[in-house]
Short mmCIF file of C-alpha atoms in Angstrom, two decimals:
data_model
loop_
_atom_site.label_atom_id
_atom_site.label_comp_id
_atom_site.label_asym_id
_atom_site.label_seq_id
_atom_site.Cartn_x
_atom_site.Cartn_y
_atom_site.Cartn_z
CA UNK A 746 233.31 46.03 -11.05
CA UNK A 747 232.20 49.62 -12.85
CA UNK A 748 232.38 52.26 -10.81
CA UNK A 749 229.42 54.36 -10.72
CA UNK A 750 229.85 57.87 -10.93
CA UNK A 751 228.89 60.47 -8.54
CA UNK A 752 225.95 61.99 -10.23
CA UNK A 753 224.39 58.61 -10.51
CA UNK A 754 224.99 57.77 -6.89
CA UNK A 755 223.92 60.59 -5.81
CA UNK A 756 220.24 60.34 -7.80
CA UNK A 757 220.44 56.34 -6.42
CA UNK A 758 220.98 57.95 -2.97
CA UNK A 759 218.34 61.33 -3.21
CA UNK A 760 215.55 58.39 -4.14
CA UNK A 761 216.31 56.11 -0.87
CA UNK A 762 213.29 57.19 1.64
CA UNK A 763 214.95 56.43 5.08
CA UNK A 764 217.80 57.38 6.88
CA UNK A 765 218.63 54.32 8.15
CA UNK A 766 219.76 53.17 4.82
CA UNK A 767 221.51 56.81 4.15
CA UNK A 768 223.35 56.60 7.11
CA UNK A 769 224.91 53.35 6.06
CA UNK A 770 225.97 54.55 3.07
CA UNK A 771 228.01 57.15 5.21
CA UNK A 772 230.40 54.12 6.42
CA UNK A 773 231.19 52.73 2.42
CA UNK A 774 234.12 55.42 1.80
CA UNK A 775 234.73 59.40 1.30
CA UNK A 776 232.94 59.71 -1.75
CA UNK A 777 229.87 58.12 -0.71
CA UNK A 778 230.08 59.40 2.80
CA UNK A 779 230.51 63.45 1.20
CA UNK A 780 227.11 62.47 -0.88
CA UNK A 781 225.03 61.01 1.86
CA UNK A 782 225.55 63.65 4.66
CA UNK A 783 224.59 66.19 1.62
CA UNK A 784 220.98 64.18 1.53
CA UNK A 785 220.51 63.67 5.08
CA UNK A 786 221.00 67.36 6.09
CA UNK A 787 218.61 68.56 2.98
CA UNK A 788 216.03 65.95 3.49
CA UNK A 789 216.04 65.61 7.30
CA UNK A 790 217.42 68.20 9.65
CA UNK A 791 214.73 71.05 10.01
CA UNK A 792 212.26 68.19 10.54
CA UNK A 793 214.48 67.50 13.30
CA UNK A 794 214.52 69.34 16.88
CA UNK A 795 217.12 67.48 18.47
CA UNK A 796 219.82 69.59 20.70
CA UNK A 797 222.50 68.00 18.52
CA UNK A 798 221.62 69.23 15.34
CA UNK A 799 220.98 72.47 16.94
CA UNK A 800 224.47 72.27 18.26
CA UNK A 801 226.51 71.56 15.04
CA UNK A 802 224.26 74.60 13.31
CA UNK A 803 225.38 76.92 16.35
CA UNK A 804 228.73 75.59 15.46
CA UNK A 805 228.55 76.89 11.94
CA UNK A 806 228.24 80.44 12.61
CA UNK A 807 231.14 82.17 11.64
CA UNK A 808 233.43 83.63 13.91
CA UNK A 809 232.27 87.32 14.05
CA UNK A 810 228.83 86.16 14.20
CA UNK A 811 229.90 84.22 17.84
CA UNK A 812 232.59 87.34 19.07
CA UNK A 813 228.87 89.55 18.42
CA UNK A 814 226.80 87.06 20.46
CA UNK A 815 229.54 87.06 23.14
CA UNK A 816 229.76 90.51 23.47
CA UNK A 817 225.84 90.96 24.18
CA UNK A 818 226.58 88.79 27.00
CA UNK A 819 224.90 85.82 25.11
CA UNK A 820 226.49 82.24 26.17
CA UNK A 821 226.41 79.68 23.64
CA UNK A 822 226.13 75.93 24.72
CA UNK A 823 229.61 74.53 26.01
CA UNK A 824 228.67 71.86 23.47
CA UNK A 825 229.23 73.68 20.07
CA UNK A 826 232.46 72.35 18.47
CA UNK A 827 235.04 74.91 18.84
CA UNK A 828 237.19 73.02 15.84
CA UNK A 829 236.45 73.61 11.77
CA UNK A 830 233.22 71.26 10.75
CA UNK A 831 234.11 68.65 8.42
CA UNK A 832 231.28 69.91 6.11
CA UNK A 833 229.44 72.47 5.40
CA UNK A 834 226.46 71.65 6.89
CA UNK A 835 224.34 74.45 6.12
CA UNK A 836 225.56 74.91 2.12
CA UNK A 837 223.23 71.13 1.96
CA UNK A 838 219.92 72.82 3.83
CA UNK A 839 216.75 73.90 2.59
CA UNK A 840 216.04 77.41 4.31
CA UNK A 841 214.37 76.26 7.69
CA UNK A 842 211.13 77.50 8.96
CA UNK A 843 210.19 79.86 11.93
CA UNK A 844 209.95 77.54 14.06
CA UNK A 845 212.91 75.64 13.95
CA UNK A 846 215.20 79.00 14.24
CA UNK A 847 212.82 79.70 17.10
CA UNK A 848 213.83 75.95 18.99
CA UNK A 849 217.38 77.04 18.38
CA UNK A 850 216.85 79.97 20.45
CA UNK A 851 214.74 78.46 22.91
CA UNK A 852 217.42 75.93 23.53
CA UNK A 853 220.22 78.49 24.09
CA UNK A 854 218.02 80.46 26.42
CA UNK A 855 216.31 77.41 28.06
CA UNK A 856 217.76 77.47 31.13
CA UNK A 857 217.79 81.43 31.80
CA UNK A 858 214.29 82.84 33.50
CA UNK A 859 214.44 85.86 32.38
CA UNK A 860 216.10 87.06 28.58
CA UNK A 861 215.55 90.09 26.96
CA UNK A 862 213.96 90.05 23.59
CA UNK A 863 216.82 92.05 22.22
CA UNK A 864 218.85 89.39 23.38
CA UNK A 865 216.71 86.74 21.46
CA UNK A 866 216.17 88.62 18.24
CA UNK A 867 220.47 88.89 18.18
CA UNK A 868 221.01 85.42 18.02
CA UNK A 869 217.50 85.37 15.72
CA UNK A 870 219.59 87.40 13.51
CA UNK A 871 222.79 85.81 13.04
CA UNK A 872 220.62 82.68 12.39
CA UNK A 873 219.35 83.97 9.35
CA UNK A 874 222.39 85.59 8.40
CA UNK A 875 224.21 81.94 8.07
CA UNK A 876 221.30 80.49 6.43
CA UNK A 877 220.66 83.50 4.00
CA UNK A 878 224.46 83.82 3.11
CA UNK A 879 225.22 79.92 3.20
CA UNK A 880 222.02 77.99 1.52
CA UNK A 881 222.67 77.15 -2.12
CA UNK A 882 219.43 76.66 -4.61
CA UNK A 883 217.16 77.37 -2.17
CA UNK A 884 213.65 77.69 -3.65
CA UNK A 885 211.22 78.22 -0.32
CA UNK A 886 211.26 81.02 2.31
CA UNK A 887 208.40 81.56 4.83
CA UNK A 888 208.87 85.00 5.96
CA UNK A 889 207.98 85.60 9.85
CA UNK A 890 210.45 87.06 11.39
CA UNK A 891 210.46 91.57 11.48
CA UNK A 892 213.89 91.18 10.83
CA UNK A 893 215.46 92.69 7.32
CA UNK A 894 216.50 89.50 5.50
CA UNK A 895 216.53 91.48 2.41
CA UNK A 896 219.57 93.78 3.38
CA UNK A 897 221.93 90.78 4.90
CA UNK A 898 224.66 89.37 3.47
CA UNK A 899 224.25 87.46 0.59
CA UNK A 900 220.33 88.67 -0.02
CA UNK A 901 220.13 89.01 -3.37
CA UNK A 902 221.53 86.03 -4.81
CA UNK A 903 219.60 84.18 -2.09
CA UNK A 904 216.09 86.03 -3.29
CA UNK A 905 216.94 85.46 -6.95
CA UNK A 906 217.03 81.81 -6.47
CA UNK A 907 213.51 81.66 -4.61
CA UNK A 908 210.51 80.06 -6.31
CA UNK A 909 208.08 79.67 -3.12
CA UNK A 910 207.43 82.46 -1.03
CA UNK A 911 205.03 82.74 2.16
CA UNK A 912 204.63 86.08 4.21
CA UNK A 913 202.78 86.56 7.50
CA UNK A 914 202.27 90.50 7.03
CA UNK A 915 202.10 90.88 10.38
CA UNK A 916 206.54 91.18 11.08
CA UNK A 917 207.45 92.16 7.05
CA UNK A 918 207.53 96.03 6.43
CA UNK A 919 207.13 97.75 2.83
CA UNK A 920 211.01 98.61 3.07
CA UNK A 921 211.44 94.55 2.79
CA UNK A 922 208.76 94.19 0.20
CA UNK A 923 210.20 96.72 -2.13
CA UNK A 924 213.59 95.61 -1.69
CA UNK A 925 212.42 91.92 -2.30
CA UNK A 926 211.19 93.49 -5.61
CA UNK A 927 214.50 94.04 -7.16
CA UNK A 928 215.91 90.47 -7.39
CA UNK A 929 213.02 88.48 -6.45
CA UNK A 930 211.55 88.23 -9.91
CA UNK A 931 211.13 84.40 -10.60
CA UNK A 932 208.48 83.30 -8.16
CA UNK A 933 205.84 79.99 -9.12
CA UNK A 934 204.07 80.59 -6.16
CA UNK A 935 203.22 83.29 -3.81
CA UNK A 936 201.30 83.68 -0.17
CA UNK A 937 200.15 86.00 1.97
CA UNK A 938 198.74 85.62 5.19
CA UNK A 939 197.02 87.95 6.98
CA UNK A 940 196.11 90.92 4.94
CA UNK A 941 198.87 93.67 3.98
CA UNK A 942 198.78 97.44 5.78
CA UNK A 943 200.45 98.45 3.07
CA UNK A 944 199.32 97.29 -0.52
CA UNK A 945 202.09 99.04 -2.81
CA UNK A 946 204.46 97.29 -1.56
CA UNK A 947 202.93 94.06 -2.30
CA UNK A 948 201.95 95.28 -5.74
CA UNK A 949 205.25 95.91 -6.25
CA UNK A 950 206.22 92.44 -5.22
CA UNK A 951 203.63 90.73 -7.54
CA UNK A 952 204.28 93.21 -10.34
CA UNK A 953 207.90 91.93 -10.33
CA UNK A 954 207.10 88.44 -11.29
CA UNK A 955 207.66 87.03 -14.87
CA UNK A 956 205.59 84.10 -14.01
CA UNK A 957 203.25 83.40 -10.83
CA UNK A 958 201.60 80.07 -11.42
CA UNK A 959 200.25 79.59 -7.61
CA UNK A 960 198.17 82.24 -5.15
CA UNK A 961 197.50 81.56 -1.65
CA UNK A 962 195.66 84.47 0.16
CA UNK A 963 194.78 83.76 3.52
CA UNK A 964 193.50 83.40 6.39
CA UNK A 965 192.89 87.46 6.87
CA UNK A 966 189.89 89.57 7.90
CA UNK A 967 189.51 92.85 6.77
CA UNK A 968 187.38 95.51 5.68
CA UNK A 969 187.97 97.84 2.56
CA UNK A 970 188.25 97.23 -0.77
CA UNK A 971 191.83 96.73 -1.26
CA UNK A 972 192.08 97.77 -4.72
CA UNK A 973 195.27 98.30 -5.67
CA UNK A 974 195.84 94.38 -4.46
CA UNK A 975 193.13 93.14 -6.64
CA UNK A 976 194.29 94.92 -9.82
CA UNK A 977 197.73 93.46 -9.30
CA UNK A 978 196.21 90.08 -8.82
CA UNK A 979 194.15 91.16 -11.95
CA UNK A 980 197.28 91.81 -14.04
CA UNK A 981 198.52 88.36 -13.42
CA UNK A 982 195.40 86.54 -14.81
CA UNK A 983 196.96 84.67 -17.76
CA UNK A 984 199.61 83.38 -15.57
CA UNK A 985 197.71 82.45 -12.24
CA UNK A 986 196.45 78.57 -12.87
CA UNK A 987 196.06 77.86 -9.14
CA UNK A 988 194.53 79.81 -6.24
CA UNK A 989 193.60 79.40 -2.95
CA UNK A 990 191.25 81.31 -0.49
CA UNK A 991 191.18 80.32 3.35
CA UNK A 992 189.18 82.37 5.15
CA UNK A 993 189.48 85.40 3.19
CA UNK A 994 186.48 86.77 5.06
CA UNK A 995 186.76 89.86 3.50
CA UNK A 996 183.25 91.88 2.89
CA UNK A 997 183.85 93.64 -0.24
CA UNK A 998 182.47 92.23 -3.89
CA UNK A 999 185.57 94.49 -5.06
CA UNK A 1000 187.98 92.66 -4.20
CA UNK A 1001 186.92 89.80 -5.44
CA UNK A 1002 186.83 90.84 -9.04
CA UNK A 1003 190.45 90.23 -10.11
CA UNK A 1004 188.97 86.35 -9.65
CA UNK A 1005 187.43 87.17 -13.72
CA UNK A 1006 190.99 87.83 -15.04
CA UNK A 1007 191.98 84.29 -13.91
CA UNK A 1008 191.61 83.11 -17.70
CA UNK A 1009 194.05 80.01 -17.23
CA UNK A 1010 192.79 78.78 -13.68
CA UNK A 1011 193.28 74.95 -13.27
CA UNK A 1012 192.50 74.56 -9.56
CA UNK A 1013 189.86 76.57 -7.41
CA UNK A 1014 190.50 75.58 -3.33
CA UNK A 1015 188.84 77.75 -0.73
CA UNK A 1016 188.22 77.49 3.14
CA UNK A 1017 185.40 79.43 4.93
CA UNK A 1018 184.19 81.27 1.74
CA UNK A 1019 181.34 82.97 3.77
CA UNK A 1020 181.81 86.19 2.24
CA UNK A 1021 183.29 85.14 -1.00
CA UNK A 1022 180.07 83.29 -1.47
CA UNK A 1023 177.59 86.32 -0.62
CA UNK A 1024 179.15 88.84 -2.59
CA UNK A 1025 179.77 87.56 -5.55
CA UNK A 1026 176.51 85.33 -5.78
CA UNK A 1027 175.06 87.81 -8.42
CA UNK A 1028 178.71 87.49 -10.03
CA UNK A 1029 179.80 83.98 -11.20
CA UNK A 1030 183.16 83.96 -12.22
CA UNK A 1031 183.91 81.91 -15.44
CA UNK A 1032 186.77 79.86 -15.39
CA UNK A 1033 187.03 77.37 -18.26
CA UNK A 1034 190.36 75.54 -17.76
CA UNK A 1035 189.11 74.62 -14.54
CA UNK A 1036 190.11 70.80 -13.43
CA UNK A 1037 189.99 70.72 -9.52
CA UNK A 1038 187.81 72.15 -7.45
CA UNK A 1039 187.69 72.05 -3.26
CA UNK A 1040 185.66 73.82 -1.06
CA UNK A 1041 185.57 73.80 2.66
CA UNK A 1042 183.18 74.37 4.87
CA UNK A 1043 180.74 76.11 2.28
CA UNK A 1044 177.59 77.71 2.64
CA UNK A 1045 175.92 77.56 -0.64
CA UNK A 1046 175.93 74.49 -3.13
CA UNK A 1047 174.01 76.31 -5.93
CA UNK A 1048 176.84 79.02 -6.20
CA UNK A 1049 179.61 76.65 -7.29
CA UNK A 1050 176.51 74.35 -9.79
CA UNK A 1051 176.89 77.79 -11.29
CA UNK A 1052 180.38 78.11 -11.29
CA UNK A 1053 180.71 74.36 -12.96
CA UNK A 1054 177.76 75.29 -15.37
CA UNK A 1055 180.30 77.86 -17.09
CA UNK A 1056 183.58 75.28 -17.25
CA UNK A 1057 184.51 73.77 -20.29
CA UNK A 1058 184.36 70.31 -19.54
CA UNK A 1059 187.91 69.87 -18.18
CA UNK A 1060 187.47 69.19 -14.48
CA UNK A 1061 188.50 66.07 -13.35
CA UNK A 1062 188.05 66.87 -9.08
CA UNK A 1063 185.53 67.98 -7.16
CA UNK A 1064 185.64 68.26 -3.29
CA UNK A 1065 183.44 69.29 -0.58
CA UNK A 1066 183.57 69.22 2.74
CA UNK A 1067 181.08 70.98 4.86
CA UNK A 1068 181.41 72.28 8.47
CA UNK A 1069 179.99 70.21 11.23
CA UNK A 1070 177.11 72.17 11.92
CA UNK A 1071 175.44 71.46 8.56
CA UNK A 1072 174.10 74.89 6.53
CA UNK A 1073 170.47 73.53 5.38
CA UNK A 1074 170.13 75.88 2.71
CA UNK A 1075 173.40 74.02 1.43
CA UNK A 1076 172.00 70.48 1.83
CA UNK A 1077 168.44 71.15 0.18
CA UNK A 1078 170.27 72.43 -3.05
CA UNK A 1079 172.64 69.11 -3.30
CA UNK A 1080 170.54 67.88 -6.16
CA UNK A 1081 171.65 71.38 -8.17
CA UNK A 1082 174.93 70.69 -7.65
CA UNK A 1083 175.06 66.56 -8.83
CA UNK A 1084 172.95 67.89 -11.81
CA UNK A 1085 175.70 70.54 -12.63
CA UNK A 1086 178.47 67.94 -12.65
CA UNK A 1087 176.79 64.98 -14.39
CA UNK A 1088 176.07 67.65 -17.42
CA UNK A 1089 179.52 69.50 -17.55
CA UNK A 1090 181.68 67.31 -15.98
CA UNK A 1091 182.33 64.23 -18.31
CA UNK A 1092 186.02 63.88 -17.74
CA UNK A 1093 185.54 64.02 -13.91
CA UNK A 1094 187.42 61.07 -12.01
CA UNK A 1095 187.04 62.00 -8.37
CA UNK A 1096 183.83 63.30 -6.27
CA UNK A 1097 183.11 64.45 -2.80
CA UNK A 1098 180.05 66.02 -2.01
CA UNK A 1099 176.56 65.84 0.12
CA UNK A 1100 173.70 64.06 -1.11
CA UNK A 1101 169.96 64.43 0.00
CA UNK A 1102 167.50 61.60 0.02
CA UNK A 1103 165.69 63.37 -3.43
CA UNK A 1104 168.87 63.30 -4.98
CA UNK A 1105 168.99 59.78 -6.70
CA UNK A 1106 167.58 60.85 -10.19
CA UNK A 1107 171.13 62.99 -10.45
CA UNK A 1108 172.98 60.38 -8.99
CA UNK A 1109 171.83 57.75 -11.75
CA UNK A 1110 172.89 60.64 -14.66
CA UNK A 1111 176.62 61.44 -13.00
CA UNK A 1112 177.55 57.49 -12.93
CA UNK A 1113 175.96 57.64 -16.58
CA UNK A 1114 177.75 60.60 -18.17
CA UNK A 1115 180.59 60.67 -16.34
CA UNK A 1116 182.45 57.36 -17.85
CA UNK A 1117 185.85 58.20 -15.96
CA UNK A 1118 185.05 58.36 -12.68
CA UNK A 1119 187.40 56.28 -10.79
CA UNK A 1120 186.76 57.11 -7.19
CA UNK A 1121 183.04 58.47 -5.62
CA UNK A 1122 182.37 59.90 -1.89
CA UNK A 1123 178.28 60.84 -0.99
CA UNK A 1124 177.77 62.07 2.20
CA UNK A 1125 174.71 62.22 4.13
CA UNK A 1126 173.92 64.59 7.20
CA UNK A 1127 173.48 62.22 10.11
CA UNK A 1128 171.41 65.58 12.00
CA UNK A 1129 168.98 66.27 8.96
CA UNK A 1130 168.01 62.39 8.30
CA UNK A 1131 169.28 60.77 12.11
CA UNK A 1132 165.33 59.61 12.40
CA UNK A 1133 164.75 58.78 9.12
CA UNK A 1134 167.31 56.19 7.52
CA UNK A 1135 167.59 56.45 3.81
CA UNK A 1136 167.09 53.26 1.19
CA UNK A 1137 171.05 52.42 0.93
CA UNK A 1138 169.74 49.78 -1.02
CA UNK A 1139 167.88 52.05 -3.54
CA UNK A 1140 171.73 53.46 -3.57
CA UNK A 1141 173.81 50.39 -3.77
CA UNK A 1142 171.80 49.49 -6.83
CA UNK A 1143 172.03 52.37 -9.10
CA UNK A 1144 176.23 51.85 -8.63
CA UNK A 1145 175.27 48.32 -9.40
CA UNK A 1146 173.58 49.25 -12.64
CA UNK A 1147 175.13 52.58 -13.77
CA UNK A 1148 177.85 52.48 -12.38
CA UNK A 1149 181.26 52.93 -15.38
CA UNK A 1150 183.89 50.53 -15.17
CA UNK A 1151 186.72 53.00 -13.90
CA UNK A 1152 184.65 53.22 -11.11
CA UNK A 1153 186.63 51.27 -8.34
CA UNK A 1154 186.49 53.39 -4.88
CA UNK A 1155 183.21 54.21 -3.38
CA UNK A 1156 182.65 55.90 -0.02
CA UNK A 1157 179.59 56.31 1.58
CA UNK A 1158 178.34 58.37 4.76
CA UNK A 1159 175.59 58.66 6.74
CA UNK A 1160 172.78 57.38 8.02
CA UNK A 1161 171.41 54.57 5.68
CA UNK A 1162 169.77 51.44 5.84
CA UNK A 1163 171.39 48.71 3.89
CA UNK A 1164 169.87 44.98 3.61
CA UNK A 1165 171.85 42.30 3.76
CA UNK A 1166 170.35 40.90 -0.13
CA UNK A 1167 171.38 44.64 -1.28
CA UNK A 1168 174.86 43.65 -0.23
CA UNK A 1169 174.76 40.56 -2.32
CA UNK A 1170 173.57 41.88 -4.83
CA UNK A 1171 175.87 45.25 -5.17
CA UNK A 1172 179.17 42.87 -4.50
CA UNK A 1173 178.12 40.45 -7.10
CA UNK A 1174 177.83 42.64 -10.03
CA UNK A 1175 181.58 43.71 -9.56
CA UNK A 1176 182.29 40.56 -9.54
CA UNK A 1177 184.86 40.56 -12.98
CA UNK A 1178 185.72 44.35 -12.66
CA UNK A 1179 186.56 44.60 -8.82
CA UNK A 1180 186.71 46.98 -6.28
CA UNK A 1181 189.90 48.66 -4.53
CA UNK A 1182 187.67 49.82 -1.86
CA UNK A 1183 184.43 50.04 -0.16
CA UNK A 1184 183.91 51.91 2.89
CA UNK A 1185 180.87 53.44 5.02
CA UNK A 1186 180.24 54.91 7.99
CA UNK A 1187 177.40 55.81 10.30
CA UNK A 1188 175.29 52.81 8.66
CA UNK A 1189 171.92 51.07 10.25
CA UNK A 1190 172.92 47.16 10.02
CA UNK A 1191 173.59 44.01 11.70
CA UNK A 1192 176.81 44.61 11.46
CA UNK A 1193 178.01 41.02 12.00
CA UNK A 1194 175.91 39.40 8.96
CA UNK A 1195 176.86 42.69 6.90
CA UNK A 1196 180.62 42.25 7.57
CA UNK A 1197 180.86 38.51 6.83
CA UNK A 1198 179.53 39.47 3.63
CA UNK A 1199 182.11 41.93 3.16
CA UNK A 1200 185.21 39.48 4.22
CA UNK A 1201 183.13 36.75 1.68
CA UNK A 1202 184.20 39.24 -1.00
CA UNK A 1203 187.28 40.27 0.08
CA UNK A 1204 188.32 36.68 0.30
CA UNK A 1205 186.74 35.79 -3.12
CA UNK A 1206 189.10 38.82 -4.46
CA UNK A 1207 185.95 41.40 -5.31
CA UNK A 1208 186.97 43.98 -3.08
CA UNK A 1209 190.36 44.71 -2.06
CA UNK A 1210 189.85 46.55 0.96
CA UNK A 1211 187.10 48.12 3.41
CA UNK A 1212 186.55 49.80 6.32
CA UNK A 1213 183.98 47.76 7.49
CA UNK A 1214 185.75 44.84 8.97
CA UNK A 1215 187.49 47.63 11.62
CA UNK A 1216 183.77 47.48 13.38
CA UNK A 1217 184.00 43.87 14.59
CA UNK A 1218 186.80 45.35 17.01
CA UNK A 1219 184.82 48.65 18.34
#
């Protein structure tokens, strides 16, 4: 039989999705066994808080890093393996997150009531001295910790590699930031959460990058204008082709104006834009690469019609999702918004967003213009309209007229009255095309009738699936 070699095992192996099957492959023989555990302990171990794992890492530190711990009066678990590892373990890792280091050091201190934080930090430490000296290719770091990862062992080769980087402001110091500067050059994607004391050092941080494709700012409140950060946002506006805002409730119009630099932006994604969404009303960025937009819990839809108004006909998603206390001034302007798309949006192929019971004229010219639209969501506010049902009918047959023939997934939400002919006839004129799905929610029906009507469908090979049937079991 051919022997396989080991770079094709091991891309046979990296695409197998369990461990079950992995840890199979450690039986076969050495060569197999040396590729699996490789897989298992970059795929699965910092998703993993079991004491055993925990143990073998504590095992791995080297033997100064253990004579250190000892001589803070800091006891290891009797459990570590005092003899060399058969691997090493840590050389497969990705570099874990903050809270795994921090279940390693619970575990050691679990059973003492009272430990020093000095005591913790130590063994914090020599944690992230193993991992920052030992982890080969590693491309992620999330940086919460006040300890100076830059200046251990091993730093810069371990910063060079990076490609991800998240910082919680609130432990790193500019000392780290302008260290970081020097080797940590090749970043994709950058975030910062909570806002930075100190700007420079973060300027110098995002000066230092040859190519920053991704910006996540966020969640921080603050008040200022934070110049220097916005001009070194600015500076990176032919590179930048993905940003997101979470609750950057920050009330100055300043610092949002680095956003008009953003040339090449392909996806727009904010959270809580309150202020973003006051301040720069009277200032509508223009974006014209843009493909994907999602916004969260927005306040105003007739800001982002405007913002689509000036795209160039490239966006193929757009998302909304509004807080549960629905903003009314947001609702009543749903009809600007459809309008927006069905005009400037021709390549779309996913939707999300609120619909009022005036809208229907723009609902009839999106499923007419917009011939790739695959899947559809319209959501109605059950506390504007609880009282007054809308005609789901009226709404079922415009998709059965206008709707385009990529269209296969439609969603609908609310409060609607649907009649059991408007099922029919919606279900029937698919019939030959086919849906993947058909859900609703909050709907005024008999839902017994209405749901044999859906199964009649399903069965006949119509529609593929639906949430629907899950009612007869409520």
């Amino acid at each position: 039989m051919t022997k396989l070699n080991s770079d094709c095992l091991y891309l046979v192996f990296n695409e197998l999705n369990d461990k079950k099957s992995l840890y199979y492959c450690l039986l076969v023989n050495k060569e197999w066994c040396n590729l699996a555990v490789s897989i298992l302990w970059k795929k699965y171990t910092h998703y993993n808080y079991r004491k055993s794992f925990s143990n073998i890492i504590l095992s791995c530190l080297p033997p100064s890093s253990k004579q250190l711990l000892s001589d803070n009066n800091i006891k290891l678990p009797s459990t570590i393996l005092s003899k060399p590892l058969l691997f090493n373990y840590i050389s497969f890792c990705q570099f874990p997150s903050p809270r795994f280091i921090d279940s390693i050091v619970d575990m050691v201190f679990k059973n003492i009531e009272s430990t020093k934080y000095d005591k913790r930090e130590l063994l914090e430490q020599e944690l992230y001295k193993l991992y920052i000296s030992e982890c080969k290719n590693n491309e992620e770091l999330f940086w919460k910790t006040s300890l100076p990862l830059t200046l251990f062992p091993g730093a810069p080769t371990f910063f060079q590699e990076l490609k991800s980087l998240t910082i919680d402001t609130n432990y790193i110091d500019s000392n780290a930031l302008y260290e970081m500067a020097k080797f940590c050059t090749d970043l994709n994607e950058l975030s910062i959460i909570n806002y930075p004391q100190d700007e420079l050092g973060f300027v110098s941080l995002i000066d230092a990058q040859r190519n920053l494709k991704r910006v996540k700012l966020g969640p921080f409140y603050e008040k200022g204008t934070h110049e220097k950060l916005n001009k070194a946002l600015a500076r990176k506006g032919n590179t930048i082709k993905k940003l997101y805002l979470c609750s950057v409730n920050i009330n100055s119009s300043s610092f949002y104006s680095f956003l008009t630099s953003l040339v090449n932006l392909k996806k727009l994604s904010i959270s809580n834009p309150k202020y973003y969404e006051s301040q720069q009303y009277h200032v509508i960025p223009e974006f014209p690469e843009l493909q994907y937009l999602d916004v969260c819990n927005f306040t105003c839809y007739e800001f982002y019609a405007k913002l689509i108004e000036k795209t160039k006909g490239n966006i193929l998603r757009v998302s909304f999702c509004a807080a549960k206390k629905y903003n009314m001034n947001a609702i009543k302007n749903t009809g600007m918004l459809i309008k927006a798309i069905a005009n400037n949006c021709s390549k779309i192929q996913s939707l999300s967003v609120h619909i009022d019971k005036n809208d229907f004229i723009h609902v009839k010219s999106l499923l007419l213009n917009c011939k790739n639209l695959i899947g559809i969501e319209l959501m109605r506010s059950r506390s504007f309209f609880y009282d007054d049902p809308g005609d789901g009918d009226e709404l079922l047959d415009m998709f059965a007229k206008f709707s385009p023939k990529s269209l296969i997934c439609i969603n609908l939400s609310g409060i609607w009255k649907y009649s059991l002919y408007g099922f029919e006839q919606f279900f029937e004129s698919f019939r030959g095309r086919n849906l993947n799905s058909f859900n609703i929610s909050d709907f005024r029906l008999n839902y017994e009738d209405h749901i044999q009507i859906i199964e009649k469908y399903i069965n006949e090979g119509v529609l593929k699936t639906s949430n629907c049937t899950s009612y007869r079991y409520i």
